[in-house]
XYZ file of C-alpha atoms in Angstrom:
284
model
C -15.214 -6.333 18.945
C -16.662 -3.200 17.345
C -18.745 -3.563 14.169
C -16.435 -2.643 11.262
C -17.369 -1.188 7.896
C -14.824 -2.070 5.206
C -14.535 -0.152 1.923
C -12.486 -1.527 -0.977
C -12.217 -5.247 -1.735
C -9.366 -5.092 -4.224
C -6.087 -7.004 -4.370
C -5.132 -6.048 -0.810
C -8.511 -5.165 0.678
C -10.155 -8.507 -0.017
C -7.670 -10.670 1.953
C -7.557 -8.081 4.737
C -11.347 -8.142 5.073
C -11.327 -11.939 4.889
C -8.986 -12.007 7.889
C -11.392 -9.828 9.854
C -14.289 -12.101 8.990
C -12.296 -15.245 9.819
C -11.458 -13.794 13.241
C -15.155 -13.169 13.965
C -14.963 -9.372 13.700
C -18.506 -8.092 12.955
C -18.189 -6.822 9.398
C -20.132 -5.052 6.660
C -18.522 -4.214 3.315
C -18.906 -1.785 0.450
C -17.025 -1.976 -2.845
C -17.680 0.416 -5.733
C -17.103 -2.392 -8.251
C -19.690 -4.580 -6.544
C -17.233 -7.120 -5.092
C -18.551 -8.959 -2.023
C -17.354 -11.593 0.436
C -19.306 -14.796 0.849
C -21.239 -14.779 4.097
C -20.472 -11.104 4.869
C -23.202 -8.434 4.615
C -22.666 -5.762 1.969
C -24.300 -2.402 1.318
C -24.876 -0.566 -1.938
C -23.189 2.745 -1.091
C -20.924 4.505 1.381
C -23.738 6.402 3.101
C -25.450 3.120 4.020
C -22.186 1.893 5.511
C -21.906 5.052 7.604
C -25.365 4.384 8.978
C -24.495 0.819 9.936
C -20.984 1.190 11.409
C -19.050 3.620 13.550
C -15.591 2.249 12.731
C -14.886 2.329 9.009
C -11.786 1.133 7.171
C -10.870 2.488 3.742
C -8.552 0.293 1.664
C -8.401 2.319 -1.534
C -5.627 2.939 -4.081
C -5.122 6.695 -3.718
C -6.435 10.002 -2.394
C -8.685 10.463 -5.427
C -10.513 7.226 -4.598
C -10.720 8.248 -0.941
C -12.296 11.564 -1.931
C -14.875 9.757 -4.069
C -15.950 7.570 -1.150
C -15.758 10.312 1.477
C -18.205 12.378 -0.561
C -20.909 9.850 0.302
C -19.539 8.776 3.665
C -18.935 12.084 5.425
C -22.506 13.490 5.407
C -23.911 10.230 6.804
C -21.365 9.504 9.528
C -22.621 9.187 13.073
C -20.940 11.389 15.722
C -18.101 9.482 17.334
C -17.275 7.539 14.176
C -13.668 6.640 13.408
C -12.405 6.405 9.819
C -9.145 4.521 9.193
C -7.471 5.120 5.831
C -5.297 2.038 5.239
C -4.397 2.850 1.643
C -1.429 4.924 0.499
C -2.858 8.434 0.396
C -1.247 11.851 0.186
C -0.437 13.153 3.695
C -1.859 16.617 3.008
C -5.176 15.169 1.818
C -5.291 12.924 4.889
C -4.906 15.918 7.192
C -7.629 17.763 5.268
C -10.094 14.886 5.694
C -9.179 14.602 9.377
C -10.152 18.243 9.853
C -13.452 17.723 8.029
C -14.215 14.684 10.185
C -13.374 16.568 13.383
C -15.954 19.214 12.457
C -18.569 16.434 12.517
C -17.421 15.053 15.865
C -15.596 12.163 14.199
C -11.952 11.119 14.033
C -9.421 9.653 11.607
C -6.325 7.479 11.618
C -3.973 6.912 8.708
C -2.796 3.302 8.798
C -1.112 2.255 5.538
C 0.216 -1.282 5.252
C 3.386 -2.935 4.020
C 3.914 -6.555 3.063
C 1.943 -7.027 -0.155
C -0.664 -9.696 -0.903
C 0.969 -12.754 0.747
C 1.118 -11.026 4.139
C -2.371 -9.620 3.670
C -3.594 -13.193 3.233
C -1.646 -14.381 6.268
C -2.717 -11.448 8.449
C 0.915 -10.536 9.093
C 1.103 -7.076 7.520
C 3.194 -4.260 8.932
C 0.847 -1.378 9.726
C 1.990 2.193 10.323
C -0.497 4.286 12.315
C -0.790 8.062 12.639
C -3.334 9.901 14.760
C -4.472 10.454 18.337
C -3.636 7.908 21.044
C -7.279 7.398 22.053
C -8.263 6.638 18.466
C -5.387 4.199 18.128
C -6.413 2.393 21.317
C -9.921 2.017 19.923
C -8.675 0.717 16.578
C -5.828 -1.498 17.801
C -7.791 -4.778 18.225
C -9.078 -4.495 14.648
C -5.640 -3.612 13.272
C -4.067 -6.589 15.053
C -6.543 -8.875 13.307
C -4.844 -7.881 10.024
C -1.262 -7.130 10.980
C 1.689 -8.366 12.978
C 3.911 -5.299 13.376
C 1.896 -2.239 14.439
C 4.066 0.901 14.444
C 2.870 4.230 15.836
C 4.257 7.042 13.684
C 2.929 10.227 15.303
C 0.253 12.732 14.302
C -2.338 12.244 11.584
C -0.694 12.120 8.151
C 2.636 10.881 9.492
C 1.966 7.251 8.567
C 1.064 8.109 4.973
C 4.244 10.186 4.709
C 6.388 7.383 6.099
C 4.761 4.812 3.809
C 5.609 6.904 0.733
C 9.193 7.375 1.900
C 9.475 3.670 2.711
C 8.359 2.791 -0.813
C 10.875 5.252 -2.227
C 13.652 3.345 -0.440
C 12.197 0.005 -1.589
C 12.028 1.229 -5.202
C 15.682 2.241 -5.034
C 16.605 -1.264 -3.907
C 14.425 -2.916 -6.540
C 15.942 -0.844 -9.340
C 19.468 -1.568 -8.120
C 18.727 -5.304 -7.908
C 17.169 -5.290 -11.384
C 20.106 -3.466 -12.952
C 22.627 -5.681 -11.140
C 20.770 -8.800 -12.325
C 20.876 -7.496 -15.895
C 24.657 -7.033 -15.690
C 25.173 -10.383 -13.965
C 23.288 -12.221 -16.713
C 25.235 -10.372 -19.407
C 28.412 -11.701 -17.758
C 27.038 -15.244 -17.770
C 26.801 -15.340 -13.977
C 24.400 -17.662 -12.175
C 21.575 -15.506 -10.795
C 20.733 -18.048 -8.112
C 24.255 -17.828 -6.744
C 24.239 -14.051 -7.185
C 21.057 -13.825 -5.076
C 22.748 -15.921 -2.380
C 25.788 -13.622 -2.465
C 23.662 -10.482 -2.128
C 21.621 -11.920 0.717
C 24.735 -12.948 2.655
C 26.491 -9.648 2.021
C 26.159 -5.897 2.282
C 23.980 -5.647 -0.852
C 21.098 -7.413 0.899
C 17.727 -5.620 0.836
C 14.079 -6.598 0.693
C 14.142 -6.763 -3.103
C 17.136 -9.116 -3.120
C 15.509 -11.269 -0.441
C 11.955 -11.492 -1.753
C 12.012 -10.499 -5.427
C 15.267 -11.481 -7.170
C 15.026 -15.286 -7.142
C 11.266 -15.433 -6.726
C 10.106 -12.982 -9.385
C 13.007 -11.658 -11.479
C 15.204 -14.693 -12.101
C 12.105 -16.847 -12.650
C 10.546 -14.172 -14.928
C 7.338 -14.793 -13.009
C 6.866 -11.067 -12.230
C 4.046 -11.627 -9.738
C 5.154 -9.804 -6.611
C 1.624 -8.573 -5.899
C 2.114 -4.799 -6.104
C 1.160 -2.860 -9.214
C 3.684 -0.690 -11.004
C 1.188 2.179 -11.169
C 0.781 2.161 -7.389
C 4.538 2.302 -6.909
C 4.757 5.233 -9.282
C 1.979 6.957 -7.316
C 3.917 6.461 -4.054
C 7.045 7.862 -5.672
C 5.065 10.920 -6.756
C 3.816 11.323 -3.166
C 7.422 11.160 -1.974
C 8.240 13.778 -4.602
C 5.583 16.025 -3.095
C 7.210 15.599 0.309
C 10.602 16.500 -1.185
C 9.130 19.647 -2.725
C 7.412 20.638 0.511
C 10.576 20.189 2.559
C 12.964 21.724 0.024
C 14.976 18.498 -0.347
C 16.693 18.104 -3.720
C 16.544 14.252 -3.625
C 18.219 13.538 -7.007
C 17.880 9.762 -6.584
C 14.149 10.155 -6.009
C 13.930 12.249 -9.188
C 15.692 9.461 -11.100
C 13.315 6.819 -9.750
C 10.259 8.912 -10.585
C 11.502 9.262 -14.155
C 12.247 5.537 -14.539
C 8.877 4.429 -13.179
C 7.066 6.993 -15.308
C 8.845 5.675 -18.420
C 8.034 2.069 -17.475
C 4.412 2.985 -16.823
C 4.118 4.320 -20.356
C 5.338 0.998 -21.763
C 3.910 -1.572 -19.361
C 0.757 0.149 -18.088
C -0.299 0.748 -14.479
C -1.506 -2.805 -13.778
C 1.836 -4.453 -14.560
C 3.542 -5.968 -11.551
C 6.105 -3.697 -9.948
C 8.863 -6.273 -10.465
C 8.386 -5.849 -14.220
C 10.621 -2.798 -13.895
C 13.326 -5.430 -14.560
C 11.605 -6.474 -17.796
C 11.479 -2.812 -18.803
C 15.140 -1.991 -18.153
C 16.365 -5.150 -19.917
C 14.470 -4.176 -23.058
C 12.118 -7.163 -22.937
C 8.967 -5.067 -22.497
C 6.923 -3.982 -25.468
C 4.453 -1.116 -25.608
């Protein structure tokens, strides 16, 4: 297995890197906040990582964070290096970095993940992958150490675009479930039974299956995905709508709702707290 450099040991990155280490993948890490993994070598900056590894994974929150790391990484990369951006970046920025890497004789894949923290811990993430076939073949053994469903999406940038659009659809379902739960409770209906009805009927979606009983009805609000990151993905989807000329009025509504909730709850609130916001139980 190729020696892997891993950048970003946050909520998702840490369990993903731990899976690599547990499966005996040679690993070196770098985290700007100084987070490390026990028993795994770490370096002090991105340039040192580039000198040590030729396959480098970025698990960072957005394109701004990617740009910050790439500023140190790119000049030090060895020819033939492969950078895999597994965060949720903007497709246009991904294509720009791919061009810059190609000028240095290096390559890039975009490979965002879906499944949140529990699947990151279990190593059963869904991973979308954009980029050249040869680069995917090289990266596939490492990706399979972290994920279960590996889906090829096309050219570089396609996976980041699909991830943003996927999260748009998920957000629509989560908002609908949250609003329906609010109305059901106001009618005195049993939310446990309502969840069973949804999940046996045409209203079933991932939010009804994995968030309604577990996080919303319980008021636990610990789904493992930050509200600010969802809002960022919705803004990326908005950029795609603008670029394609799509009106997307539902997307515009979702962007407005998540922006309002962000102002009240803050970016680190759990995404399922959109329910707490719409029911009026959130305080600024």
